[in-house]
Short mmCIF file of C-alpha atoms in Angstrom, two decimals:
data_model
loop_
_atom_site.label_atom_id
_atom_site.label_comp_id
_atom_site.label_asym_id
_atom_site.label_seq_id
_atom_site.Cartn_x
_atom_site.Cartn_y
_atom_site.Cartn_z
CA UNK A 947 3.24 -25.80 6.12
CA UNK A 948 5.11 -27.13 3.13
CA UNK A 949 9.34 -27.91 3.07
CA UNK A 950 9.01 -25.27 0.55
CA UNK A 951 7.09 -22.78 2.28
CA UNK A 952 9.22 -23.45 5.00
CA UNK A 953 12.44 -22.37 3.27
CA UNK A 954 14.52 -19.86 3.95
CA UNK A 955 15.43 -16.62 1.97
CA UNK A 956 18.86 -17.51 0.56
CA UNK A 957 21.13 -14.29 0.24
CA UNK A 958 23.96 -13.94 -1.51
CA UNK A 959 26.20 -10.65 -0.56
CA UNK A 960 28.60 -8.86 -3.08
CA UNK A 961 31.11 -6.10 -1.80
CA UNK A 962 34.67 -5.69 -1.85
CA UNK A 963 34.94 -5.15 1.80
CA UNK A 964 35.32 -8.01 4.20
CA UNK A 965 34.14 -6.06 7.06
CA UNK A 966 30.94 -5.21 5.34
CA UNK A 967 30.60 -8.88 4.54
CA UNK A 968 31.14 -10.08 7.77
CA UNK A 969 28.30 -7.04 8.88
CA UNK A 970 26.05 -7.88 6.23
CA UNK A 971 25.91 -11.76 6.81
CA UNK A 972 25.50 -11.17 10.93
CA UNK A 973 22.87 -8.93 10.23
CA UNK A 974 20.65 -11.25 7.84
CA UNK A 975 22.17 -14.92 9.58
CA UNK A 976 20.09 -13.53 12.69
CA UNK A 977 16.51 -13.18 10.62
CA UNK A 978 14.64 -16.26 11.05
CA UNK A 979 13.38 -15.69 7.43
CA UNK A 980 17.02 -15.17 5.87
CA UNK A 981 20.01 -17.07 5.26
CA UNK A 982 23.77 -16.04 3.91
CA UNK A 983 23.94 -18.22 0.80
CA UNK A 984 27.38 -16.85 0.39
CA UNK A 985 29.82 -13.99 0.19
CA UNK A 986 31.79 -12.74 -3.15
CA UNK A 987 34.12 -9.87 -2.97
CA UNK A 988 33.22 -9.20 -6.86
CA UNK A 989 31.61 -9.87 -9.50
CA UNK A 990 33.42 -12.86 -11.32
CA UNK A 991 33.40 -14.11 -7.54
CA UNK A 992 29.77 -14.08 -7.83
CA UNK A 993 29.27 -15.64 -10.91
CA UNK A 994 30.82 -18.57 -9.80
CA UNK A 995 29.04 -19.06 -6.79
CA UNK A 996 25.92 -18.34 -8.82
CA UNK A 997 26.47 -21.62 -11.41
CA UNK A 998 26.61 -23.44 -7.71
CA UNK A 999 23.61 -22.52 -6.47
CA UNK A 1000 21.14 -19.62 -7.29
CA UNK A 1001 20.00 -17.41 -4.77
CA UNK A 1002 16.92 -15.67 -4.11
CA UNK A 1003 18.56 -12.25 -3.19
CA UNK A 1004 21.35 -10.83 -3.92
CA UNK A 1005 22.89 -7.33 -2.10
CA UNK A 1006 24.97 -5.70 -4.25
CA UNK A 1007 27.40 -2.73 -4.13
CA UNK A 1008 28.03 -0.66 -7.13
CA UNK A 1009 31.63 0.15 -6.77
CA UNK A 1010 33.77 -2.76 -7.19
CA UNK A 1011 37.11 -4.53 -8.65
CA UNK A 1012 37.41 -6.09 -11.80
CA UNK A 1013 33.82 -4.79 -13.03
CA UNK A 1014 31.83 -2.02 -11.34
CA UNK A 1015 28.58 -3.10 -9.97
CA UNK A 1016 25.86 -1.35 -12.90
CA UNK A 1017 27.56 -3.46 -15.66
CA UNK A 1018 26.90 -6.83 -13.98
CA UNK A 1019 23.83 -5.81 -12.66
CA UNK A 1020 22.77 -5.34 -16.72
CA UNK A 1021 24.34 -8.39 -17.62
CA UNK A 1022 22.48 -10.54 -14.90
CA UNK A 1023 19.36 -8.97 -15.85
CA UNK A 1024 19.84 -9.76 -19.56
CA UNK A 1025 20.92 -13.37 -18.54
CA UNK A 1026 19.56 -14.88 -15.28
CA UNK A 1027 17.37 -12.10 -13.52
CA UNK A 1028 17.38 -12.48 -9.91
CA UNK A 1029 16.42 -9.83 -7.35
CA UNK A 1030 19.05 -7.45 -6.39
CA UNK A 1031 19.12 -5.20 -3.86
CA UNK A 1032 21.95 -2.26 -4.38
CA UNK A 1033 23.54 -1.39 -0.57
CA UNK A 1034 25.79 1.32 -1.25
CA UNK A 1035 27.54 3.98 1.66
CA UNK A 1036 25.87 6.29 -1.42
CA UNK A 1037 22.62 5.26 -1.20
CA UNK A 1038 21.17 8.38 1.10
CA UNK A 1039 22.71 10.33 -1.65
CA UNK A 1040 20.04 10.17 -4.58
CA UNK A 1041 22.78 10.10 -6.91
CA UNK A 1042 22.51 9.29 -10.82
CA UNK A 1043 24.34 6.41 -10.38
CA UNK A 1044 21.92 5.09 -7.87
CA UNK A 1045 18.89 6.06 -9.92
CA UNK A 1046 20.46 4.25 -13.03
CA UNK A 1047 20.72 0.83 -11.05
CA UNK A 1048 17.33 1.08 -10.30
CA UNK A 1049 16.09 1.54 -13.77
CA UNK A 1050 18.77 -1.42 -14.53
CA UNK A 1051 16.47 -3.60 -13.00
CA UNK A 1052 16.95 -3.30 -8.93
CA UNK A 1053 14.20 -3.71 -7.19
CA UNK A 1054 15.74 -1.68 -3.97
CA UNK A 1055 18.80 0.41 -2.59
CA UNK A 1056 19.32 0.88 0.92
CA UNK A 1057 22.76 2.10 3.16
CA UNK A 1058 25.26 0.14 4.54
CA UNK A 1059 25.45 -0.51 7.90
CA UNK A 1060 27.48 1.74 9.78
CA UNK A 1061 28.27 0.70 13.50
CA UNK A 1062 28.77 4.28 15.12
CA UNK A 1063 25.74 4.39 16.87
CA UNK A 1064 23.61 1.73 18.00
CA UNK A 1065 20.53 3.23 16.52
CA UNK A 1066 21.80 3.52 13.18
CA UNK A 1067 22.77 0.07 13.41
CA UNK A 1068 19.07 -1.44 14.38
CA UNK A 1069 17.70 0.60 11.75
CA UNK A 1070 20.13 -0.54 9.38
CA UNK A 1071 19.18 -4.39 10.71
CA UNK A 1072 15.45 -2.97 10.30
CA UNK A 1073 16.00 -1.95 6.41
CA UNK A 1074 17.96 -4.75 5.05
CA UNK A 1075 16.19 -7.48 6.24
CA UNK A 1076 12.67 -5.76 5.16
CA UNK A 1077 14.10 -5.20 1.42
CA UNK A 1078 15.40 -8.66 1.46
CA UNK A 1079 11.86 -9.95 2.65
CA UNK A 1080 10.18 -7.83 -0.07
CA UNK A 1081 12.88 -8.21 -2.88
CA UNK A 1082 12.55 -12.26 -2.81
CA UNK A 1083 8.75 -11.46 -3.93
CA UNK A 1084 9.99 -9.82 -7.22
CA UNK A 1085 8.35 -11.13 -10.00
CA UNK A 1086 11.52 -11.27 -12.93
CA UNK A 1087 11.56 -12.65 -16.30
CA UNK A 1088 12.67 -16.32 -16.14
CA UNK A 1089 12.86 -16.85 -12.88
CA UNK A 1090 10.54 -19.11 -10.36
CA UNK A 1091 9.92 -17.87 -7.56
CA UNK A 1092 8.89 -20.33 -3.41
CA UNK A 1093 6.52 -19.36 -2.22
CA UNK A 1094 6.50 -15.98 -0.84
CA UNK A 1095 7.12 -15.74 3.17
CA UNK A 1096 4.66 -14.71 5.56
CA UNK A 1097 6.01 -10.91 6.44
CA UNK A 1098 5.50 -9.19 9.76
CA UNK A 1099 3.12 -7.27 10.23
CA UNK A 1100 3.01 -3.96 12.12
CA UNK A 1101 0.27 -1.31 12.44
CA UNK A 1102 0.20 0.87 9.48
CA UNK A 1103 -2.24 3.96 9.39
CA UNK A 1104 -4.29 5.16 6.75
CA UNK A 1105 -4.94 8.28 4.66
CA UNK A 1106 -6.79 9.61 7.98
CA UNK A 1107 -3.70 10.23 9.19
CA UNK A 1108 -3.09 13.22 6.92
CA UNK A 1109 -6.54 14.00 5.39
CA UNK A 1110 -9.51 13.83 7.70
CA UNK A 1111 -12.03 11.53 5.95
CA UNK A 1112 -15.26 13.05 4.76
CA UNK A 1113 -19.00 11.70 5.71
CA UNK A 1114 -20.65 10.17 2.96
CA UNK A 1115 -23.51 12.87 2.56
CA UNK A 1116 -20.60 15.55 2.10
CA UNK A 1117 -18.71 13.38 -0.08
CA UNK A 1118 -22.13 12.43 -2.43
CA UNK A 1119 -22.58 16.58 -2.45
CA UNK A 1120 -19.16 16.78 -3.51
CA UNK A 1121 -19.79 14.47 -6.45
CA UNK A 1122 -22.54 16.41 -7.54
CA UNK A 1123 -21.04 19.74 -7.27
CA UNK A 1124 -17.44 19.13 -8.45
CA UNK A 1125 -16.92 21.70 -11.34
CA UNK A 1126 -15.39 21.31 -14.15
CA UNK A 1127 -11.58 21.66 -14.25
CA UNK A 1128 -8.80 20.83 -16.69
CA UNK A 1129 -8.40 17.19 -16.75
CA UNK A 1130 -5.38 15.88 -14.91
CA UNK A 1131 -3.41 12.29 -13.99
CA UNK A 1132 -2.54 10.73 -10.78
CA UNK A 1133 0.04 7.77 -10.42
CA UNK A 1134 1.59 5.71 -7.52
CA UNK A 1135 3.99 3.37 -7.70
CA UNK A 1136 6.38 1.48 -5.65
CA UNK A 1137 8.41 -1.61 -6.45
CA UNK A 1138 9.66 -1.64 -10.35
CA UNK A 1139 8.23 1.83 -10.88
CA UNK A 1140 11.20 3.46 -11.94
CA UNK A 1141 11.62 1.85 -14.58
CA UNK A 1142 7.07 1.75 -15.40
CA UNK A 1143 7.46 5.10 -14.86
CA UNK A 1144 9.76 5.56 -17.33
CA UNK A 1145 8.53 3.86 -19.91
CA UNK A 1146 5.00 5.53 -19.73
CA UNK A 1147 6.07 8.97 -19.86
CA UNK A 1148 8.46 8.78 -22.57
CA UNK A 1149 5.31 7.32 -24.66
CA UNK A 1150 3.08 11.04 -23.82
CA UNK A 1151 2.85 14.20 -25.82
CA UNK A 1152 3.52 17.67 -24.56
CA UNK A 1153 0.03 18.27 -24.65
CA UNK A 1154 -0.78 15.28 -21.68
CA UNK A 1155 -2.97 16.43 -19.12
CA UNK A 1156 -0.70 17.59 -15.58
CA UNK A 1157 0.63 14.07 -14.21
CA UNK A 1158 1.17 13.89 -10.43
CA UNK A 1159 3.35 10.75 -9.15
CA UNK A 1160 3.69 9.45 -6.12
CA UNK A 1161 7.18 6.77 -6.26
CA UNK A 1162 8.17 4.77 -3.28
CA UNK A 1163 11.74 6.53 -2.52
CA UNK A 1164 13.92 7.93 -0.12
CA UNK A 1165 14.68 11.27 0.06
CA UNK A 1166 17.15 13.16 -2.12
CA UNK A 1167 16.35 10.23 -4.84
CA UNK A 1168 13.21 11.75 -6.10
CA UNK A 1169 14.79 15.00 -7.52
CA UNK A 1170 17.73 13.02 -9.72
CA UNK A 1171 15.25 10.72 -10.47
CA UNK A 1172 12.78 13.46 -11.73
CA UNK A 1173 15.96 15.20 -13.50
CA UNK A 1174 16.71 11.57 -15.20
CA UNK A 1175 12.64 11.61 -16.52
CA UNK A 1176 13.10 15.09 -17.63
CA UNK A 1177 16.04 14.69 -19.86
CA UNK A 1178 13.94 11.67 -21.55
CA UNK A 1179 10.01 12.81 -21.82
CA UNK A 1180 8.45 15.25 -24.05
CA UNK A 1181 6.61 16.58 -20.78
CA UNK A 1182 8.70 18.58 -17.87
CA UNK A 1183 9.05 16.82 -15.12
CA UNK A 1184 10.13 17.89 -11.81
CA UNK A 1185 10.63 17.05 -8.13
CA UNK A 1186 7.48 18.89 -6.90
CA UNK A 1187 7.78 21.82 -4.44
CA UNK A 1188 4.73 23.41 -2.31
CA UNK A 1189 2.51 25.50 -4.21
CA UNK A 1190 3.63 24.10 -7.82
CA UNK A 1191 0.73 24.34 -10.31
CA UNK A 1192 -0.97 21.37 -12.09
CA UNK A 1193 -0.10 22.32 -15.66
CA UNK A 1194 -0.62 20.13 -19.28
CA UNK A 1195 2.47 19.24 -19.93
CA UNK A 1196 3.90 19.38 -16.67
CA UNK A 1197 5.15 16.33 -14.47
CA UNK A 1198 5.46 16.58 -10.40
CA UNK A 1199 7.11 13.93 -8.60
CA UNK A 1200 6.44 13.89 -4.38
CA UNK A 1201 9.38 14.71 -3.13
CA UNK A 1202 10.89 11.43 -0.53
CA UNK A 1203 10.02 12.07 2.87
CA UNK A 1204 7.33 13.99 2.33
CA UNK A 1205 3.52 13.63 1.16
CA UNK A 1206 1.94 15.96 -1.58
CA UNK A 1207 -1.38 16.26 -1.83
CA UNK A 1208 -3.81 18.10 -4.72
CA UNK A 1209 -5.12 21.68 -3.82
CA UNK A 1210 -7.88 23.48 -6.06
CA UNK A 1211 -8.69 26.83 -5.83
CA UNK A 1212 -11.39 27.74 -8.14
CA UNK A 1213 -10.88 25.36 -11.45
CA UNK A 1214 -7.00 25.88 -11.25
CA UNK A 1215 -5.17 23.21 -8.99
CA UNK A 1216 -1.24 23.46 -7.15
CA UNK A 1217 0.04 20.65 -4.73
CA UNK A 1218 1.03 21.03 -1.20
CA UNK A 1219 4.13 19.07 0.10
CA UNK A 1220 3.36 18.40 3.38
CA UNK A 1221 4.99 16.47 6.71
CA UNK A 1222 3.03 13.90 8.66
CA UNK A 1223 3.22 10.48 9.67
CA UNK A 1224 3.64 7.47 7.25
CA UNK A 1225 0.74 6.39 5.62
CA UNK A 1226 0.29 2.56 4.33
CA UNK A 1227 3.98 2.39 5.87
CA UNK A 1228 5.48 4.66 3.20
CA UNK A 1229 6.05 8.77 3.19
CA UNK A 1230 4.88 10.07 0.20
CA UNK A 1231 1.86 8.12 0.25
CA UNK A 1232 -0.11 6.86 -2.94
CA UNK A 1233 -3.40 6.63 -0.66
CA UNK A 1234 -2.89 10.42 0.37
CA UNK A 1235 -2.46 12.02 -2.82
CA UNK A 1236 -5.28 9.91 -4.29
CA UNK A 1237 -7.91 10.87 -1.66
CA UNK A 1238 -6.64 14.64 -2.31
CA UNK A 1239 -7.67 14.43 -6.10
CA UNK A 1240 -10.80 12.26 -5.15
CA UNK A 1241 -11.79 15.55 -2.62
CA UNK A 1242 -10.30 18.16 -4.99
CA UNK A 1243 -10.75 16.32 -8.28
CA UNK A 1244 -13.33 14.21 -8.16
CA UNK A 1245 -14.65 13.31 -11.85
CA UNK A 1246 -11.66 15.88 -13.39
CA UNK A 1247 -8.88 13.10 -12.24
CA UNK A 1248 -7.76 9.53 -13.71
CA UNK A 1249 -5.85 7.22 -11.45
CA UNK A 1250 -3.45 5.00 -12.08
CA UNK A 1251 -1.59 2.43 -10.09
CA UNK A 1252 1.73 0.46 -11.08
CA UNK A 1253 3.61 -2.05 -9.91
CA UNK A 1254 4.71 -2.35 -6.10
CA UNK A 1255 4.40 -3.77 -3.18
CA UNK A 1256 1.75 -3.71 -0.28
CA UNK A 1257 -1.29 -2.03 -1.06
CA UNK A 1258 -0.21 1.65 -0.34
CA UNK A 1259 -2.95 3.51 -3.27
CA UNK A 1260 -5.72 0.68 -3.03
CA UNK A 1261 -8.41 1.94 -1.36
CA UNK A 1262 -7.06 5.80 -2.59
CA UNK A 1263 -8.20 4.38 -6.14
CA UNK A 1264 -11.29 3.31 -4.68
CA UNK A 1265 -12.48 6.29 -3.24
CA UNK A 1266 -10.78 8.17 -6.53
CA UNK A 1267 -13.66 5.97 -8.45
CA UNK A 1268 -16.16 6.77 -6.07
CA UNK A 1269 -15.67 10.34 -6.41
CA UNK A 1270 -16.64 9.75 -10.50
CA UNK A 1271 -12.90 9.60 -11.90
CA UNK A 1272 -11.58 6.76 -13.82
CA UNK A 1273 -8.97 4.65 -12.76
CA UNK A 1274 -6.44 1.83 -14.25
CA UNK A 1275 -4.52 -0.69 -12.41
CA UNK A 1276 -1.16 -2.29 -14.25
CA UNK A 1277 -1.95 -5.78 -14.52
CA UNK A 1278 -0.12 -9.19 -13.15
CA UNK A 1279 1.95 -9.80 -16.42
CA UNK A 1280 3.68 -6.50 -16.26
CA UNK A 1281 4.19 -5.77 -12.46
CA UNK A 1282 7.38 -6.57 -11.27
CA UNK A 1283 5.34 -7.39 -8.02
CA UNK A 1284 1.49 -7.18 -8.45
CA UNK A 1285 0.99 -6.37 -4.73
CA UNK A 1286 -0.77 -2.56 -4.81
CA UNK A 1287 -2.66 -3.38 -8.25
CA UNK A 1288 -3.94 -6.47 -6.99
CA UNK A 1289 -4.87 -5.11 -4.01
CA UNK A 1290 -6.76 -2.06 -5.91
CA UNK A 1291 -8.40 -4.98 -8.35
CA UNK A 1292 -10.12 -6.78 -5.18
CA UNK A 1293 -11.51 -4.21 -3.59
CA UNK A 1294 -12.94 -2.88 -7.12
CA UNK A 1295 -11.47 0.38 -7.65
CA UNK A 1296 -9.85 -0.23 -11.03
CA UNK A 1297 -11.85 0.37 -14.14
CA UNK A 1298 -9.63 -1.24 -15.92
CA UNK A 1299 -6.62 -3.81 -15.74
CA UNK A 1300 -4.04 -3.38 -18.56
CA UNK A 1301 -0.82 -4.48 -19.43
CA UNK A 1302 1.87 -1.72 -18.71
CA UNK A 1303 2.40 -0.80 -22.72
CA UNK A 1304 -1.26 0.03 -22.47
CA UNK A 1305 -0.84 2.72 -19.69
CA UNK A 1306 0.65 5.51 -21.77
CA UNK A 1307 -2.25 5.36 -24.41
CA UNK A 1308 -5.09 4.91 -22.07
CA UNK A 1309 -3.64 8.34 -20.51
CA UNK A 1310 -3.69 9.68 -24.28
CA UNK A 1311 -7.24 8.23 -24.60
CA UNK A 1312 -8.30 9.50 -21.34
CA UNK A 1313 -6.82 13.32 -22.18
CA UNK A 1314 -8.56 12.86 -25.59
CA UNK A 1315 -12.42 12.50 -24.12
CA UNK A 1316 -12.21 14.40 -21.04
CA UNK A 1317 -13.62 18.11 -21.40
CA UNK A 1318 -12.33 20.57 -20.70
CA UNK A 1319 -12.88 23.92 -18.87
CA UNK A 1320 -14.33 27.20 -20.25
CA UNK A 1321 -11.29 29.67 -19.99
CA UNK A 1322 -11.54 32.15 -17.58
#
């Protein structure tokens, strides 16, 4: 191992509130892979301890003295990017506010410690250090990156979990039979894909195919997120409920906390939001809803998979392929972290690798060539 590889995450923490602070550096001083870089109580604070040294994190509350923590999050990211990780007493909210950091370039939001209960505080411990971890991997313009650490790794299960796998002489049946439906879109993302999302669906006509997303976020931020999309996109998009139907035109978002998962009855489709364990480590799962449209879909389907990290949708867009639909994979000069695409790349499931201003017109393209049903 390399000095370099060997280095530490250097954190640098931003709040108005000592005790906070004083919680936040305990908390990441006692990771073996983090260290406290330094402590600002706002902004201009910051800045200066920025022109000393640059960290490779920074955690960073949104309501502050002297300026509030959305404007210098947009004027870091239009100057020196670095990886920032909002911790807000908000963030369990879903709030506008919170949704608006993220699409001003934040590549995470978790809670603040609280130390009421000793629970709350190990899972607080738990989350910060693990978005710190991921956040130093962030790929941002201008900025060069160590060497990423090794993570820990736990035991993660797989779309088995939730959807019993099928044999492969059912599924090859299932390829053969699969009738023809309207066409439709699936999409997972995780780390930067608020703001991918974004700039995708604003690009798409009415007239686009149904679109079902799975985002990486907690829960009560996927309906002001899907309000934000819907105030900006031609299509309607929505924080999906059980039993909402696949419609052109129509956008469902899996709600956080839960997993949705394609249902087809006849050569009309709805979604399910269901409960069940995390899958790939995250709950919605990419991997689940793509192995629901590769069962329910099959050839009717595209998938597509955007920047984030892990490989949560990987081998969901592989059996999606195998199952006759097409599939896309953003590629490593857009992602903010090329973790899930990459991931979906090696094991061969993408079709195609394109950059993310590509996405929206290979889902126009797609919609153009794909036939559709007979009406009923």
């Amino acid at each position: 191992m390399t000095a370099e590889a060997d280095r530490k995450i250097r954190v640098l923490i931003v709040d108005d509130s000592a005790a906070v602070r004083t919680t936040l550096s305990d908390i990441i001083a006692a990771d073996p892979e983090l260290e406290v870089m330094g402590t600002a109580a706002d902004p201009y604070i910051a800045v200066e301890r920025i022109r000393g040294e640059v960290p490779d994190v920074i955690f960073l509350d949104i309501e502050l003295p002297r300026m509030d923590g959305i404007t210098f999050l947009r004027k870091l990211m239009s100057q020196r990017p670095i990886p920032v990780v909002i911790c807000s007493a908000h963030a369990s909210e879903g709030s506008d506010t919170l949704i608006e950091a993220l699409e001003a370039g934040a590549v995470d939001v978790v809670p603040k410690p609280r130390l009421d209960t000793a629970q709350f505080l190990q899972d607080s411990r738990e989350r910060i250090c693990s978005a710190a971890r991921l956040a130093a991997q962030a790929s941002l313009k201008g900025r060069v990156r160590p060497p990423a650490p090794k993570l820990n790794v736990e035991r993660k299960l797989t779309a088995d979990a939730v959807i019993p796998p099928r044999s492969a002489a059912r599924a090859a049946s299932a390829l053969a039979t699969t009738p023809l439906t309207d066409p439709l879109v699936c999409i997972g993302a995780s780390t930067g894909g608020t703001e991918a999302l974004r700039d995708v669906l604003v690009e798409l006509p009415a007239t686009t195919p149904g679109i079902l997303i799975v985002q990486h976020m907690p829960e009560r931020f996927t309906a002001a997120f899907a309000r934000r999309l819907d105030g900006l996109c031609q299509m309607r998009v929505k924080e999906a409920e059980d039993g909402d139907a696949v419609e052109p035109g129509s956008v469902l978002i899996a709600p956080g906390g839960h997993h949705m998962v394609l249902h087809r009855t006849g050569s009309r489709y709805t979604v399910r939001v269901i409960d069940g364990p995390h899958v790939s480590r995250h709950r919605p799962s990419v991997d689940v809803l793509f192995r629901s449209a590769a069962y329910g879909a099959g050839r009717n389907a595209l998938g597509v998979l955007l920047t984030g990290m892990g490989d949560d949708g990987a081998r969901g867009l592989l059996e999606m392929r195998e199952a006759g639909a097409a599939t896309l994979a953003q590629d490593e000069d857009s992602s903010v972290v090329f973790g899930m695409p990459k991931e979906a790349i090696a094991l061969g499931a993408a079709q195609k690798v394109v950059g993310l201003r590509r996405i929206a017109h290979e889902i126009t393209a797609y919609a153009a060539r794909a036939p559709m049903r007979d009406p009923a």
